Amino acid sequence: MSDSTDLPVNELSKTGSGSFDANRIGELNSWLVSQFDAAGKDHVPDFEYTSRTISHLHNLATISQAKTQAATIIANDFRLKASEYRSQAARIREILENVGLAQEGLPANVVSSSQVLANVANLLNIRDTELSSFLVAMGDVSLRKTGVEDKRAKVQKESKILLDYTRKAIARLTYLKRTLSQLEDDVAPCEAQMESWKTNLAIMVSKERQYLQQYANYKAMLTRVGYTPEISHGMLVEMAEHRKDLDKKTKPILDTLRSYQDLPPDKALAALAIEDKKRQYAAAEKYLEDVLQSALATED
């Protein structure tokens, strides 16, 4: 034993960071000594008693004692069953010897067949070698075999489905890798094309500003000259067609007038025209005087 385990319980309770339960420490010391003695070691290694180590060791001791107790109960039960089986075997051997069926007096083939029968019974987990027990056990084995075959068929079906999915996934992965490789190869040309587009875009932006400025200037010019939205291209086309019609209609008249220009002037007609213009001029002056006088009268 080490010095720490040889200390009294009161002194052990004072070691560490705080005071601990003296009874629990004593139980732990006893358990550790028993465990190390069972392992063939004469002393317990030195360690410091803390709340953490005490709690951990106490849990280990509780679990170990519970398992030891359970193992002891199971071992006692097995010993009891073994003694019962030995007693039953001795009784059966005595009965067989009395009827002349001792193992030493049986042929070798009978002994081997009996051993095979016993091995099969143990394999099928039956207590006796009755035919009904073997039939029930074989039926159970058949049912289990059927269940296993069903599970195997189901697993094979699922495996086939998974294999199909795996093949499709591999094909998709191959396609994606090939696509990725193509895209990586297209990166450089696309970057060059993007740079070209970027340059062209800057030029187009400059042209757009220029065209917008020209549009504003043309719009201001049209506003100054009296252009209105009603004057559209269709209206100008209609006016041009109307002018062509007028040109067609006036052309014969102009041709006739041009033919009259070649004739000598008539003095009598010229005098009449002059007199007519004089009368029109006098009428216009009189109308103007009347308008002025009426305006003056209205102001007075």
Short mmCIF file of C-alpha atoms in Angstrom, two decimals:
data_model
loop_
_atom_site.label_atom_id
_atom_site.label_comp_id
_atom_site.label_asym_id
_atom_site.label_seq_id
_atom_site.Cartn_x
_atom_site.Cartn_y
_atom_site.Cartn_z
CA MET A 1 0.00 0.00 0.00
CA SER A 2 1.16 3.58 -0.66
CA ASP A 3 1.47 6.30 1.95
CA SER A 4 -1.73 7.97 0.78
CA THR A 5 -3.74 4.79 1.21
CA ASP A 6 -2.14 4.09 4.59
CA LEU A 7 -3.30 7.44 5.94
CA PRO A 8 -6.18 7.43 8.37
CA VAL A 9 -9.60 8.30 7.05
CA ASN A 10 -9.60 11.67 8.86
CA GLU A 11 -6.28 12.66 7.23
CA LEU A 12 -7.42 11.45 3.82
CA SER A 13 -10.51 13.59 4.15
CA LYS A 14 -8.33 16.66 4.66
CA THR A 15 -6.21 16.06 1.54
CA GLY A 16 -7.26 17.69 -1.75
CA SER A 17 -9.12 20.95 -2.23
CA GLY A 18 -11.90 20.38 0.33
CA SER A 19 -13.36 18.01 2.91
CA PHE A 20 -14.89 14.77 1.60
CA ASP A 21 -17.08 12.02 3.00
CA ALA A 22 -14.85 9.82 5.17
CA ASN A 23 -17.09 6.77 4.75
CA ARG A 24 -17.00 7.03 0.96
CA ILE A 25 -13.20 7.35 1.01
CA GLY A 26 -12.94 4.30 3.24
CA GLU A 27 -15.17 2.30 0.89
CA LEU A 28 -13.07 3.39 -2.07
CA ASN A 29 -9.84 2.38 -0.29
CA SER A 30 -11.24 -1.07 0.48
CA TRP A 31 -12.48 -1.53 -3.09
CA LEU A 32 -9.16 -0.40 -4.61
CA VAL A 33 -7.18 -2.72 -2.35
CA SER A 34 -9.42 -5.68 -3.26
CA GLN A 35 -9.18 -4.96 -6.97
CA PHE A 36 -5.40 -4.61 -6.95
CA ASP A 37 -5.05 -7.73 -4.81
CA ALA A 38 -7.23 -9.65 -7.29
CA ALA A 39 -4.97 -8.37 -10.10
CA GLY A 40 -1.86 -9.63 -8.26
CA LYS A 41 -0.48 -6.22 -7.27
CA ASP A 42 0.60 -5.50 -3.74
CA HIS A 43 -0.13 -1.77 -3.49
CA VAL A 44 -2.31 1.01 -4.89
CA PRO A 45 -0.56 3.81 -6.85
CA ASP A 46 -0.40 7.26 -5.29
CA PHE A 47 -3.04 9.79 -6.29
CA GLU A 48 -4.75 12.86 -4.84
CA TYR A 49 -8.25 12.67 -3.46
CA THR A 50 -10.44 15.37 -5.01
CA SER A 51 -14.15 15.69 -5.48
CA ARG A 52 -13.79 14.71 -9.11
CA THR A 53 -11.63 11.60 -8.48
CA ILE A 54 -13.83 10.48 -5.59
CA SER A 55 -16.99 10.84 -7.69
CA HIS A 56 -15.44 9.02 -10.64
CA LEU A 57 -14.04 6.19 -8.49
CA HIS A 58 -17.31 5.85 -6.61
CA ASN A 59 -19.19 5.43 -9.92
CA LEU A 60 -16.64 2.83 -11.08
CA ALA A 61 -16.89 0.97 -7.77
CA THR A 62 -20.71 0.97 -7.91
CA ILE A 63 -20.76 -0.36 -11.49
CA SER A 64 -18.03 -2.94 -10.76
CA GLN A 65 -19.79 -4.22 -7.65
CA ALA A 66 -23.10 -4.49 -9.49
CA LYS A 67 -21.51 -6.40 -12.36
CA THR A 68 -19.57 -8.63 -9.94
CA GLN A 69 -22.76 -9.43 -8.05
CA ALA A 70 -24.60 -10.23 -11.30
CA ALA A 71 -21.71 -12.40 -12.51
CA THR A 72 -21.67 -14.23 -9.15
CA ILE A 73 -25.42 -14.93 -9.38
CA ILE A 74 -25.07 -16.21 -12.97
CA ALA A 75 -22.05 -18.36 -12.04
CA ASN A 76 -23.91 -19.87 -9.08
CA ASP A 77 -26.87 -20.61 -11.34
CA PHE A 78 -24.62 -22.29 -13.89
CA ARG A 79 -22.96 -24.37 -11.14
CA LEU A 80 -26.36 -25.44 -9.88
CA LYS A 81 -27.49 -26.40 -13.38
CA ALA A 82 -24.23 -28.27 -14.00
CA SER A 83 -24.68 -30.30 -10.81
CA GLU A 84 -28.26 -31.08 -11.82
CA TYR A 85 -27.16 -32.11 -15.31
CA ARG A 86 -24.43 -34.35 -13.82
CA SER A 87 -26.95 -35.97 -11.49
CA GLN A 88 -29.36 -36.52 -14.36
CA ALA A 89 -26.56 -37.92 -16.55
CA ALA A 90 -25.52 -40.33 -13.78
CA ARG A 91 -29.12 -41.47 -13.34
CA ILE A 92 -29.59 -41.95 -17.11
CA ARG A 93 -26.24 -43.82 -17.31
CA GLU A 94 -27.36 -46.09 -14.49
CA ILE A 95 -30.69 -46.78 -16.22
CA LEU A 96 -28.94 -47.55 -19.50
CA GLU A 97 -26.48 -49.88 -17.78
CA ASN A 98 -29.34 -51.73 -16.09
CA VAL A 99 -31.08 -52.35 -19.42
CA GLY A 100 -27.81 -53.29 -21.13
CA LEU A 101 -27.42 -50.10 -23.18
CA ALA A 102 -24.26 -48.79 -21.64
CA GLN A 103 -22.06 -46.67 -23.95
CA GLU A 104 -19.18 -49.11 -23.62
CA GLY A 105 -21.36 -52.01 -24.87
CA LEU A 106 -22.81 -50.20 -27.90
CA PRO A 107 -21.34 -50.49 -31.41
CA ALA A 108 -19.22 -47.63 -32.67
CA ASN A 109 -21.73 -46.62 -35.34
CA VAL A 110 -24.51 -46.36 -32.74
CA VAL A 111 -22.32 -44.19 -30.52
CA SER A 112 -21.39 -41.89 -33.44
CA SER A 113 -25.04 -41.68 -34.51
CA SER A 114 -26.05 -40.78 -30.95
CA GLN A 115 -23.38 -38.08 -30.83
CA VAL A 116 -24.56 -36.70 -34.18
CA LEU A 117 -28.13 -36.74 -32.92
CA ALA A 118 -27.08 -34.93 -29.75
CA ASN A 119 -25.09 -32.37 -31.74
CA VAL A 120 -28.05 -31.73 -34.03
CA ALA A 121 -30.32 -31.34 -30.97
CA ASN A 122 -27.87 -28.83 -29.47
CA LEU A 123 -27.64 -27.04 -32.80
CA LEU A 124 -31.44 -26.82 -33.04
CA ASN A 125 -31.60 -25.78 -29.35
CA ILE A 126 -34.07 -28.51 -28.28
CA ARG A 127 -34.12 -30.24 -24.90
CA ASP A 128 -34.92 -33.79 -26.09
CA THR A 129 -34.52 -36.00 -29.15
CA GLU A 130 -38.18 -36.64 -29.81
CA LEU A 131 -39.26 -36.66 -33.46
CA SER A 132 -41.88 -33.98 -32.80
CA SER A 133 -39.23 -31.70 -31.30
CA PHE A 134 -37.03 -32.19 -34.35
CA LEU A 135 -39.97 -31.48 -36.67
CA VAL A 136 -40.91 -28.33 -34.77
CA ALA A 137 -37.28 -27.18 -34.79
CA MET A 138 -36.93 -27.94 -38.51
CA GLY A 139 -40.16 -26.03 -39.20
CA ASP A 140 -38.78 -23.09 -37.24
CA VAL A 141 -35.54 -23.31 -39.21
CA SER A 142 -37.51 -23.43 -42.47
CA LEU A 143 -39.50 -20.38 -41.46
CA ARG A 144 -36.31 -18.55 -40.57
CA LYS A 145 -34.78 -19.66 -43.87
CA THR A 146 -37.82 -18.32 -45.74
CA GLY A 147 -37.56 -15.05 -43.86
CA VAL A 148 -33.87 -14.83 -44.61
CA GLU A 149 -34.48 -15.56 -48.29
CA ASP A 150 -37.17 -12.86 -48.41
CA LYS A 151 -34.81 -10.40 -46.76
CA ARG A 152 -32.05 -11.48 -49.12
CA ALA A 153 -34.31 -10.94 -52.16
CA LYS A 154 -35.33 -7.55 -50.80
CA VAL A 155 -31.70 -6.62 -50.14
CA GLN A 156 -30.70 -7.79 -53.63
CA LYS A 157 -33.48 -5.69 -55.13
CA GLU A 158 -32.40 -2.67 -53.12
CA SER A 159 -28.78 -3.36 -54.05
CA LYS A 160 -29.73 -3.48 -57.72
CA ILE A 161 -31.59 -0.18 -57.39
CA LEU A 162 -28.64 1.35 -55.55
CA LEU A 163 -26.28 0.00 -58.20
CA ASP A 164 -28.43 1.58 -60.91
CA TYR A 165 -28.44 4.87 -59.01
CA THR A 166 -24.67 4.60 -58.57
CA ARG A 167 -24.14 4.04 -62.29
CA LYS A 168 -26.37 6.98 -63.13
CA ALA A 169 -24.54 9.10 -60.56
CA ILE A 170 -21.18 8.10 -62.04
CA ALA A 171 -22.42 8.93 -65.54
CA ARG A 172 -23.74 12.28 -64.32
CA LEU A 173 -20.46 12.95 -62.53
CA THR A 174 -18.52 12.15 -65.69
CA TYR A 175 -20.77 14.46 -67.71
CA LEU A 176 -20.38 17.24 -65.13
CA LYS A 177 -16.60 16.83 -65.13
CA ARG A 178 -16.53 17.00 -68.93
CA THR A 179 -18.79 20.07 -68.87
CA LEU A 180 -16.57 21.67 -66.22
CA SER A 181 -13.50 21.01 -68.35
CA GLN A 182 -15.19 22.60 -71.38
CA LEU A 183 -16.23 25.60 -69.33
CA GLU A 184 -12.70 25.99 -68.01
CA ASP A 185 -11.42 25.88 -71.60
CA ASP A 186 -13.98 28.53 -72.60
CA VAL A 187 -13.01 30.89 -69.77
CA ALA A 188 -10.17 32.63 -71.64
CA PRO A 189 -12.15 33.28 -74.88
CA CYS A 190 -15.17 34.43 -72.89
CA GLU A 191 -13.03 36.81 -70.86
CA ALA A 192 -11.59 38.25 -74.08
CA GLN A 193 -15.12 38.59 -75.52
CA MET A 194 -16.27 40.27 -72.30
CA GLU A 195 -13.41 42.76 -72.50
CA SER A 196 -14.39 43.51 -76.10
CA TRP A 197 -18.02 43.95 -75.08
CA LYS A 198 -16.94 46.19 -72.21
CA THR A 199 -14.99 48.41 -74.61
CA ASN A 200 -17.90 48.49 -77.07
CA LEU A 201 -20.28 49.26 -74.23
CA ALA A 202 -18.24 52.30 -73.24
CA ILE A 203 -18.30 53.46 -76.87
CA MET A 204 -22.05 52.87 -77.09
CA VAL A 205 -22.61 54.83 -73.88
CA SER A 206 -20.66 57.74 -75.35
CA LYS A 207 -22.66 57.50 -78.59
CA GLU A 208 -25.88 57.38 -76.60
CA ARG A 209 -25.01 60.62 -74.84
CA GLN A 210 -24.13 62.18 -78.20
CA TYR A 211 -27.39 61.03 -79.80
CA LEU A 212 -29.42 62.24 -76.82
CA GLN A 213 -27.78 65.66 -77.11
CA GLN A 214 -28.47 65.76 -80.84
CA TYR A 215 -32.06 64.72 -80.20
CA ALA A 216 -32.47 67.55 -77.69
CA ASN A 217 -30.97 70.03 -80.17
CA TYR A 218 -33.23 68.84 -83.02
CA LYS A 219 -36.24 69.00 -80.74
CA ALA A 220 -35.44 72.58 -79.76
CA MET A 221 -34.94 73.46 -83.42
CA LEU A 222 -38.31 71.96 -84.37
CA THR A 223 -39.94 73.87 -81.53
CA ARG A 224 -38.44 77.14 -82.82
CA VAL A 225 -39.67 76.53 -86.35
CA GLY A 226 -43.19 75.71 -85.11
CA TYR A 227 -43.19 71.98 -85.49
CA THR A 228 -46.09 70.30 -83.73
CA PRO A 229 -46.69 66.59 -83.07
CA GLU A 230 -49.66 66.71 -85.47
CA ILE A 231 -47.21 67.05 -88.38
CA SER A 232 -46.33 63.44 -88.86
CA HIS A 233 -44.72 61.51 -91.66
CA GLY A 234 -48.09 60.26 -92.87
CA MET A 235 -49.43 63.82 -93.10
CA LEU A 236 -46.34 64.95 -95.03
CA VAL A 237 -46.80 62.04 -97.43
CA GLU A 238 -50.46 63.00 -97.94
CA MET A 239 -49.47 66.64 -98.58
CA ALA A 240 -46.83 65.53 -101.09
CA GLU A 241 -49.40 63.39 -102.92
CA HIS A 242 -51.86 66.29 -102.85
CA ARG A 243 -49.18 68.56 -104.30
CA LYS A 244 -48.56 66.05 -107.08
CA ASP A 245 -52.28 66.06 -107.85
CA LEU A 246 -52.32 69.86 -107.93
CA ASP A 247 -49.26 69.85 -110.19
CA LYS A 248 -51.09 67.50 -112.53
CA LYS A 249 -54.19 69.68 -112.53
CA THR A 250 -52.34 73.01 -112.97
CA LYS A 251 -49.93 71.79 -115.60
CA PRO A 252 -52.43 72.07 -118.47
CA ILE A 253 -53.41 75.56 -117.29
CA LEU A 254 -49.78 76.62 -117.04
CA ASP A 255 -49.16 75.25 -120.49
CA THR A 256 -52.15 77.24 -121.79
CA LEU A 257 -50.90 80.42 -120.04
CA ARG A 258 -47.46 79.96 -121.48
CA SER A 259 -49.02 79.74 -124.93
CA TYR A 260 -50.86 83.03 -124.23
CA GLN A 261 -47.60 84.75 -123.32
CA ASP A 262 -46.49 84.41 -126.92
CA LEU A 263 -49.48 86.58 -128.16
CA PRO A 264 -49.15 90.39 -128.55
CA PRO A 265 -50.74 92.44 -125.67
CA ASP A 266 -54.17 94.01 -126.18
CA LYS A 267 -54.27 97.72 -125.19
CA ALA A 268 -57.98 97.82 -124.66
CA LEU A 269 -57.88 94.87 -122.25
CA ALA A 270 -54.92 96.40 -120.44
CA ALA A 271 -56.77 99.69 -119.99
CA LEU A 272 -59.80 97.87 -118.60
CA ALA A 273 -57.60 95.98 -116.16
CA ILE A 274 -55.98 99.21 -115.00
CA GLU A 275 -59.36 100.87 -114.44
CA ASP A 276 -60.53 97.82 -112.52
CA LYS A 277 -57.47 97.94 -110.23
CA LYS A 278 -58.04 101.67 -109.65
CA ARG A 279 -61.62 101.05 -108.58
CA GLN A 280 -60.49 98.28 -106.23
CA TYR A 281 -57.84 100.54 -104.75
CA ALA A 282 -60.38 103.38 -104.18
CA ALA A 283 -62.81 100.96 -102.54
CA ALA A 284 -60.05 99.70 -100.25
CA GLU A 285 -59.10 103.25 -99.21
CA LYS A 286 -62.73 104.10 -98.51
CA TYR A 287 -63.14 100.94 -96.42
CA LEU A 288 -60.03 101.81 -94.46
CA GLU A 289 -61.25 105.37 -93.75
CA ASP A 290 -64.61 104.00 -92.58
CA VAL A 291 -62.90 101.56 -90.23
CA LEU A 292 -60.67 104.30 -88.79
CA GLN A 293 -63.60 106.69 -88.26
CA SER A 294 -65.68 104.01 -86.55
CA ALA A 295 -62.73 103.20 -84.27
CA LEU A 296 -62.29 106.88 -83.35
CA ALA A 297 -66.00 107.22 -82.66
CA THR A 298 -65.91 104.19 -80.40
CA GLU A 299 -63.03 105.68 -78.37
CA ASP A 300 -64.87 109.07 -77.97
#
